[in-house]
Tab-separated table of C-alpha atoms and ligand atoms in Angstrom:
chain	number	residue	atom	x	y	z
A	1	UNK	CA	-1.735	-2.749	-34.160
A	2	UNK	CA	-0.267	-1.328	-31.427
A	3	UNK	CA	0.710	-3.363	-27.743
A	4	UNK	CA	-1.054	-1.893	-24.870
A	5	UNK	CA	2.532	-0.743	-23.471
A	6	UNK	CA	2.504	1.568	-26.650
A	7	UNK	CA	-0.908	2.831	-25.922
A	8	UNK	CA	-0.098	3.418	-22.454
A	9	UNK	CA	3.282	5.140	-23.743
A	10	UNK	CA	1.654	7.611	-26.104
A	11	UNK	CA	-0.731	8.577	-23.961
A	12	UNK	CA	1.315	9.446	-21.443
A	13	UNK	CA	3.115	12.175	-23.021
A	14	UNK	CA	-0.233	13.220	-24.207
A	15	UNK	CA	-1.471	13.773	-20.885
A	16	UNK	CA	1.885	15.058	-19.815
A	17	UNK	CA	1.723	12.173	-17.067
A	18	UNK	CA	4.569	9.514	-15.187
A	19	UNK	CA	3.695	6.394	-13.995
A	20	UNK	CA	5.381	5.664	-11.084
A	21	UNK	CA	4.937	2.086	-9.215
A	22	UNK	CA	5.574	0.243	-5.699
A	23	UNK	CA	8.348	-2.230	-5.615
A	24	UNK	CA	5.373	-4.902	-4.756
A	25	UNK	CA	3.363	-3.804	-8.225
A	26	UNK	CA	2.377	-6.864	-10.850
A	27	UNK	CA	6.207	-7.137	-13.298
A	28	UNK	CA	4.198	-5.758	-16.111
A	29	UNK	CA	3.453	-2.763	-14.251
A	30	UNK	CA	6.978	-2.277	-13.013
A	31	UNK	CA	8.137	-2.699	-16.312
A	32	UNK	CA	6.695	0.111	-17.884
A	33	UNK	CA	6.941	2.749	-14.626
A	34	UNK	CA	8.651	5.835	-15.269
A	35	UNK	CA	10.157	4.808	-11.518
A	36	UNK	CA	9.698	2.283	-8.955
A	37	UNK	CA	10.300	2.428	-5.101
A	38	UNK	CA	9.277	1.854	-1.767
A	39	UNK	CA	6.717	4.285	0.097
A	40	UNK	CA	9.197	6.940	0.946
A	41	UNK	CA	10.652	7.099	-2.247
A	42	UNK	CA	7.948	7.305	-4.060
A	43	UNK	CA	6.795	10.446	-2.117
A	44	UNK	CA	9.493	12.517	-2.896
A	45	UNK	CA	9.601	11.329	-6.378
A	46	UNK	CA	6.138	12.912	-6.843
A	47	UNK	CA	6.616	15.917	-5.435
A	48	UNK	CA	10.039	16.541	-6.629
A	49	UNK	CA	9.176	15.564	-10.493
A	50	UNK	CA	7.768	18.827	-12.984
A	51	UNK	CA	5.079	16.560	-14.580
A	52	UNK	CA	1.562	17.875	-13.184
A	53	UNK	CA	-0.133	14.116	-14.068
A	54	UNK	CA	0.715	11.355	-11.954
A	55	UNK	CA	-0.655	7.687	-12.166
A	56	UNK	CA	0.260	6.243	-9.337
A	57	UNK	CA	0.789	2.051	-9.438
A	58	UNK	CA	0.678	1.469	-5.567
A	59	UNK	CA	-2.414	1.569	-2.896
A	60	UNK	CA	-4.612	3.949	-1.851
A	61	UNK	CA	-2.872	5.841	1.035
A	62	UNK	CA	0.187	6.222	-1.076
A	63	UNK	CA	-1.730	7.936	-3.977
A	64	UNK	CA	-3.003	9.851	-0.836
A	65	UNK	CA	0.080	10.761	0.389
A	66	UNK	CA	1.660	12.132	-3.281
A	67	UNK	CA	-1.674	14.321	-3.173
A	68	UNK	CA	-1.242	15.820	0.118
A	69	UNK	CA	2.476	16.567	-0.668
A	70	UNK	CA	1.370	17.860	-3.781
A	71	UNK	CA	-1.787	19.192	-3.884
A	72	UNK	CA	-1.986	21.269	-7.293
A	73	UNK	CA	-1.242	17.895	-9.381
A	74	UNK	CA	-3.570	15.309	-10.890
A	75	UNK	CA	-2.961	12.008	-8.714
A	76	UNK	CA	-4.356	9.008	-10.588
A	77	UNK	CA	-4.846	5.922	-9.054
A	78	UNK	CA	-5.992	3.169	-11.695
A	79	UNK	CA	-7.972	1.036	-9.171
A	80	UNK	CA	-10.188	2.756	-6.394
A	81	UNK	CA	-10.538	-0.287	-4.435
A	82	UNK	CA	-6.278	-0.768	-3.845
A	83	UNK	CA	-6.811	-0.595	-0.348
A	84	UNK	CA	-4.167	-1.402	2.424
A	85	UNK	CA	-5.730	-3.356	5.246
A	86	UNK	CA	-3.850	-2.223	8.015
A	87	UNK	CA	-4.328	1.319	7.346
A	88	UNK	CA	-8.201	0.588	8.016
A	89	UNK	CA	-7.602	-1.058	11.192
A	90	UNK	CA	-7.340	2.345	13.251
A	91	UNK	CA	-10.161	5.447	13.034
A	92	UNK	CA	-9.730	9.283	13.502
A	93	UNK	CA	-12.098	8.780	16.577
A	94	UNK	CA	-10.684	5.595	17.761
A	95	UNK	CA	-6.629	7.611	17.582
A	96	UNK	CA	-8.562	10.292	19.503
A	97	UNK	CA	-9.303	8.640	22.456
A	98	UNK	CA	-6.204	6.911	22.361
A	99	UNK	CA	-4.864	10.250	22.544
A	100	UNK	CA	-7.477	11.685	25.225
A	101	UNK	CA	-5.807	8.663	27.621
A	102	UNK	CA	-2.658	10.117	27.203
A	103	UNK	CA	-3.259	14.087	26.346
A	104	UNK	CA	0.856	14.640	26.559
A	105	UNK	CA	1.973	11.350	24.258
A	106	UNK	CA	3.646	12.492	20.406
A	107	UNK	CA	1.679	10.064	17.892
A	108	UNK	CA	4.159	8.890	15.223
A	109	UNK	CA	2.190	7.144	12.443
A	110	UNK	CA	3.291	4.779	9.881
A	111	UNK	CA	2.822	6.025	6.858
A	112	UNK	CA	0.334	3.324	5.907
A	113	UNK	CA	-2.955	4.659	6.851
A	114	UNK	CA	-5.280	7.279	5.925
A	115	UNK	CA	-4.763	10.942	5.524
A	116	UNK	CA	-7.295	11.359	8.693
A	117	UNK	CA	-5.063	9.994	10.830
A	118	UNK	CA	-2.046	11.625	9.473
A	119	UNK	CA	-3.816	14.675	10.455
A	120	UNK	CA	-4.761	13.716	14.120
A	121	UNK	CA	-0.417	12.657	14.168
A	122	UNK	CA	2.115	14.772	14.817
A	123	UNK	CA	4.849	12.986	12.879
A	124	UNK	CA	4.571	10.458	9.943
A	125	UNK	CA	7.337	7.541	9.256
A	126	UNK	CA	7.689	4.967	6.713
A	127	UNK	CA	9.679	1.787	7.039
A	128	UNK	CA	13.002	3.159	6.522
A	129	UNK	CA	13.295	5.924	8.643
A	130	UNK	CA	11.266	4.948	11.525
A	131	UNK	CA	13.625	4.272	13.642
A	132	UNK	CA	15.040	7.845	13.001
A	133	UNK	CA	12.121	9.440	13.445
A	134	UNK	CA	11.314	7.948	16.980
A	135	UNK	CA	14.680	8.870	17.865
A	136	UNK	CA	14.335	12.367	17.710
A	137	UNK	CA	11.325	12.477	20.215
A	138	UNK	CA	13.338	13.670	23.592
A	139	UNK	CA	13.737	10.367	25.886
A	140	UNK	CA	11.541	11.467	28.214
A	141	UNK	CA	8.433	11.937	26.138
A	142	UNK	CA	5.447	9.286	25.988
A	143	UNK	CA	5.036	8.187	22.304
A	144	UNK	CA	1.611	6.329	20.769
A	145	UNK	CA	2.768	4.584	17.546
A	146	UNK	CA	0.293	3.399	15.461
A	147	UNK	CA	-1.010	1.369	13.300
A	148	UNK	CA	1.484	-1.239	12.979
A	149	UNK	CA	1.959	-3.478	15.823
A	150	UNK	CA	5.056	-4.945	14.345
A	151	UNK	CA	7.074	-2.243	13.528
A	152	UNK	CA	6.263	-0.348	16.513
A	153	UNK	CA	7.570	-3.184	18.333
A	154	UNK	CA	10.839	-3.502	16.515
A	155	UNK	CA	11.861	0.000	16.867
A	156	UNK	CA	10.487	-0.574	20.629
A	157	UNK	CA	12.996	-3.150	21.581
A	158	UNK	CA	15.880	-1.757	19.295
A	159	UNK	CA	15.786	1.295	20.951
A	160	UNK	CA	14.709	0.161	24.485
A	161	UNK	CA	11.842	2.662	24.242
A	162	UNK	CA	8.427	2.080	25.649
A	163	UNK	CA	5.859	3.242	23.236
A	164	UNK	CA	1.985	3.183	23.815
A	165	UNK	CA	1.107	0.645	20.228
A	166	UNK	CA	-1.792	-0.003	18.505
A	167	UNK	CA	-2.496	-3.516	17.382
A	168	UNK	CA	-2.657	-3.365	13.533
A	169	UNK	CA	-0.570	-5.708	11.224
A	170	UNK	CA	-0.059	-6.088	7.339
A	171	UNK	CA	-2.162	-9.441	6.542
A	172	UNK	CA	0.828	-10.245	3.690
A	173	UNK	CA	3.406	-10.518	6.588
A	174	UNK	CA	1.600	-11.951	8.731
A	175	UNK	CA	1.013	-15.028	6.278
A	176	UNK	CA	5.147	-15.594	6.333
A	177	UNK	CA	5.964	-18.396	8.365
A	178	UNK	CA	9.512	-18.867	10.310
A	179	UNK	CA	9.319	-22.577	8.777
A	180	UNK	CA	9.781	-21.032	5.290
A	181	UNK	CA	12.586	-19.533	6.256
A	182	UNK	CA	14.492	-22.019	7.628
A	183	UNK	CA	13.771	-24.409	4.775
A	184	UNK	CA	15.296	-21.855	2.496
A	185	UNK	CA	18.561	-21.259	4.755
A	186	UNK	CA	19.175	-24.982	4.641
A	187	UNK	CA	18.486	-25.216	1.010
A	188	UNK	CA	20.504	-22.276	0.189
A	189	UNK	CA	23.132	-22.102	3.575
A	190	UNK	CA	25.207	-19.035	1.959
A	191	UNK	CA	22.116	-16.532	1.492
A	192	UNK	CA	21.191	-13.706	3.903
A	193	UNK	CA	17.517	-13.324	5.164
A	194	UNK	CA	15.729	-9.971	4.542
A	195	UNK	CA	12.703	-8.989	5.695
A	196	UNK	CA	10.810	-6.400	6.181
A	197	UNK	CA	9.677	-4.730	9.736
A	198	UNK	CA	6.348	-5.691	9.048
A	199	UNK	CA	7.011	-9.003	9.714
A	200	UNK	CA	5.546	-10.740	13.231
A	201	UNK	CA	8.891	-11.087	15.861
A	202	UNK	CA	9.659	-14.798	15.242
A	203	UNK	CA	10.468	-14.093	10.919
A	204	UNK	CA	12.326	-10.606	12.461
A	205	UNK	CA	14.359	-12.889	14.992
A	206	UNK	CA	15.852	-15.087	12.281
A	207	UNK	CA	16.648	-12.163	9.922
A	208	UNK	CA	19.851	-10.887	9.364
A	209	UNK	CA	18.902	-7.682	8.205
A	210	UNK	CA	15.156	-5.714	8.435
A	211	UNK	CA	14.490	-3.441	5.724
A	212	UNK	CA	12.286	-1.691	3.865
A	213	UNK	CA	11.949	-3.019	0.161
A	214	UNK	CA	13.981	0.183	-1.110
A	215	UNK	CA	16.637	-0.676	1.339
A	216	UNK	CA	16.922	-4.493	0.482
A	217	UNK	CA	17.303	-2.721	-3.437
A	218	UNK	CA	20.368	-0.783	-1.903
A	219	UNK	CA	21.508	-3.662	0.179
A	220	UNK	CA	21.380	-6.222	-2.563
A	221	UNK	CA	22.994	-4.442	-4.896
A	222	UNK	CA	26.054	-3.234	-2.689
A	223	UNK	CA	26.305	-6.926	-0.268
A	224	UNK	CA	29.536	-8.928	-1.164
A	225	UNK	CA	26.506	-11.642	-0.567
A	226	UNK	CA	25.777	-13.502	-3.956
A	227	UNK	CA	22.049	-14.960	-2.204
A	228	UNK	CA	19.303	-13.468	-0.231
A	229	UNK	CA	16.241	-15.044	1.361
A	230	UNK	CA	13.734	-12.301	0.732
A	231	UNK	CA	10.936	-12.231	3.463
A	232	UNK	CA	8.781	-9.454	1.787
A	233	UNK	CA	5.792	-9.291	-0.886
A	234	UNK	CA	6.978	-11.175	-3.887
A	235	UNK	CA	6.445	-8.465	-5.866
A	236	UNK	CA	10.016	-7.199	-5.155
A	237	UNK	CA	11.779	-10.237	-6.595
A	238	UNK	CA	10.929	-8.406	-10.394
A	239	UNK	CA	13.262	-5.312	-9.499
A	240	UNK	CA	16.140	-7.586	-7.206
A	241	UNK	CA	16.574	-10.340	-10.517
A	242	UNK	CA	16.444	-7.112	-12.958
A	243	UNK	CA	18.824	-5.223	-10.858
A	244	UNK	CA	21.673	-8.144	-9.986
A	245	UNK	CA	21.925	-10.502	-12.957
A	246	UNK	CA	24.661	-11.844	-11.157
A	247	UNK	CA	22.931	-12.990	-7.660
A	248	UNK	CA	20.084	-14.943	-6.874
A	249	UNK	CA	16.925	-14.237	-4.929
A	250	UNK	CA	14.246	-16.397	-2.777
A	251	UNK	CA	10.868	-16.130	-2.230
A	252	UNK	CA	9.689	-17.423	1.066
A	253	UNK	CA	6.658	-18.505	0.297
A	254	UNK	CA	4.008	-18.129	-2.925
A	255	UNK	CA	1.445	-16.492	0.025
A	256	UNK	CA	3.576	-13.566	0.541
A	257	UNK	CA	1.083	-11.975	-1.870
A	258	UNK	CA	-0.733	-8.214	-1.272
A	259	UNK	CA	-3.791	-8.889	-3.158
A	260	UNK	CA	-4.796	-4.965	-3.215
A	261	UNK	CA	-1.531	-4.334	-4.760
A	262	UNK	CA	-2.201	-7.248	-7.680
A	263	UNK	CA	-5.232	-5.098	-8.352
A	264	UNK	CA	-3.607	-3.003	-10.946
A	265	UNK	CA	-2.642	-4.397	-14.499
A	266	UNK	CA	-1.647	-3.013	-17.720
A	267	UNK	CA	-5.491	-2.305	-18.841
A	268	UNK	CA	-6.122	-0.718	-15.518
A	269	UNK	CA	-3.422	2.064	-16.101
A	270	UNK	CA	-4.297	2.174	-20.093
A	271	UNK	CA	-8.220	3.150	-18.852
A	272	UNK	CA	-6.758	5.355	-15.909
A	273	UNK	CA	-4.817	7.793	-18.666
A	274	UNK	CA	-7.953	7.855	-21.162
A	275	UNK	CA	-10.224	8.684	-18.238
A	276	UNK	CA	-8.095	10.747	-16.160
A	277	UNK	CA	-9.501	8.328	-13.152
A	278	UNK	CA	-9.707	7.513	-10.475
A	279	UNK	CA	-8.580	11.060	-9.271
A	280	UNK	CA	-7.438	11.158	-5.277
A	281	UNK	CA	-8.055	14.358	-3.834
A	282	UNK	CA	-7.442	14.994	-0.133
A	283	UNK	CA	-9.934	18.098	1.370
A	284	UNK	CA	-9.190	20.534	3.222
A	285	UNK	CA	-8.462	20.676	6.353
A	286	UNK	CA	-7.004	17.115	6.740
A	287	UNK	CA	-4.832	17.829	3.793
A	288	UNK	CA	-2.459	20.837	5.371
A	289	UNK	CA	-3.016	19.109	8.812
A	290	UNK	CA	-1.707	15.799	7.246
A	291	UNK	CA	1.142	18.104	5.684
A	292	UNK	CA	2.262	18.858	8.949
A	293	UNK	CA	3.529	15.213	10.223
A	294	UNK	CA	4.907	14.081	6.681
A	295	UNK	CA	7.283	17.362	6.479
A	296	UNK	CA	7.912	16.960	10.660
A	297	UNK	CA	8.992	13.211	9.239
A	298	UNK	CA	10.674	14.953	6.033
A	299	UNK	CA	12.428	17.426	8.496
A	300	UNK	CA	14.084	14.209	10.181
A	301	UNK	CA	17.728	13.613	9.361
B	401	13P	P1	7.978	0.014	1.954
B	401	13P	O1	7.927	1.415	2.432
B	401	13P	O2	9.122	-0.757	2.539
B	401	13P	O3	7.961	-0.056	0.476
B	401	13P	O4	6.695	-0.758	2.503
B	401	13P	C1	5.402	-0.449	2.121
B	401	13P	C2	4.459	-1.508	2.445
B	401	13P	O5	3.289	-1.390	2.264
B	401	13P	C3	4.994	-2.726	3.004
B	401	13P	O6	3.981	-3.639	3.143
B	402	SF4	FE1	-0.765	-2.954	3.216
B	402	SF4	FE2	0.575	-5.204	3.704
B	402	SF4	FE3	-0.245	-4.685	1.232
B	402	SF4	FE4	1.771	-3.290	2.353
B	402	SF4	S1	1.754	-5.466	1.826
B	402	SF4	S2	0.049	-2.462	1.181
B	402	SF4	S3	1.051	-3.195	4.468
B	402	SF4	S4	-1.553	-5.036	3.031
């Protein structure tokens, strides 16, 4: 009899489909992904690769974002309910009055949240080049950066730029506590802390580095370091032990768990390639207007 990971196999060329996964998917997952990233990678992977099926292993507003960059494929997302919290925590009409108090302000949004506020934003950002992207607003302009209060703040006092920011936050992050972290630094005194911008101002002061989890994969593997304190979902751990044998990673803490991202498993993307479900389709005319601040974000160097 065949193992589900053959199923899932042979019906993927079937379908003429990839699987591609977040870094924070279950290790099963990961392990059979045609490619894993973080947010911004995985966007240009699906709009850059030929195949027209994609099942996408992450939550919903990334599945959202592959299917407003690409528009004519089949985005699959095996479980309708992978949510991201934070990206709920701001409305279309609520970002519209924000923007009615300040009629002249550029809204940069993170890409986490929903393709009808991408449309009311004139520039997108993920983790990795946010602080890029708020750089090339001219000085003198009045920004509103939403939805996370954490990274806004971070690029905020990095750059010395006063931004109008919302008040969301990423529940996972929010659950790591500095006293994890300094129990792991004196248990393992040669390791470097990484975390990710997400994280609430007392993890990102004792950090050496802040990074999105596709730039701790780049760090890691490059670093002279031989041990790194990861502040992040755990999920990433999987692709840092596969990718450096040789070095040794730490989880902060067993909470620093997305449970929307744990929602997909092996089955979930077996029943999502039989069913060609759940299907994420983005209407017109949020779709082009959300186009518009992911390639003004794309457009940044
Ligand atoms: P990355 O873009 O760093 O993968 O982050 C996505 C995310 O949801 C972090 O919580
Ligand atoms: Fe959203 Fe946080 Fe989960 Fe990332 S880790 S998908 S920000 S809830």
């Amino acid at each position: 009899m065949k193992s589900i990971e053959e199923k899932i196999q042979d019906l993927k060329r079937e379908r003429g489909a990839v699987i591609i996964a977040h870094n924070y998917q279950p290790d099963e997952v990961q392990a059979i992904a045609d490619f894993t990233g973080d947010s911004l990678e995985l966007s240009r992977k699906g709009a850059e690769l030929p195949e027209e099926v994609i099942v996408f292993c992450g939550v919903h507003f990334m599945a959202e974002t592959a299917a407003i960059l690409s528009p004519e494929k089949t985005i699959l997302l095996p479980d309708q309910f992978a949510g991201c919290p934070m990206a709920d925590m701001i409305t279309a009409e609520q970002l519209q009055a924000k923007k009615a108090e300040h009629p002249s302000a550029v809204v940069i949004t993170y890409v986490n949240s929903s393709a009808a506020i991408k449309a009311e934003s004139d520039l997108c950002c993920t983790s990795s080049n946010a602080m890029a992207v708020v750089s090339s607003v001219p000085a003198d302009q009045e920004i509103i950066f939403v939805p996370d209060t954490h990274l806004g703040h971070y690029i905020q006092d990095e750059l010395n730029r006063e931004m109008i920011i919302w008040d969301g936050y990423c529940p996972t992050h929010s659950r790591i506590r500095d006293v994890d972290i300094l129990r792991e630094k004196e248990d393992h005194p040669n390791a470097i802390v990484m975390a990710h911008p997400e994280c609430p101002q007392n993890i990102r002061d004792i950090a050496d580095e802040l990074l999105s989890t596709g730039q701790m994969c780049k760090v890691a593997a490059k670093s002279p370091h031989k041990e790194f304190i990861v502040a992040t979902e755990m999920g990433l751990l999987y692709r840092l032990r596969n990718e450096n044998p040789d070095k040794k990673f730490y989880s902060v803490s067993d909470r620093a768990v997305c449970p929307n991202m744990k929602k997909i498993d092996l089955e979930k993307v077996l029943w999502s390639l039989e069913d060609m479900q759940h299907r994420v389709v983005v209407p017109e005319p949020i779709c082009s207007q959300a186009r518009k601040s992911i390639d003004a974000m794309l457009a940044v160097k």
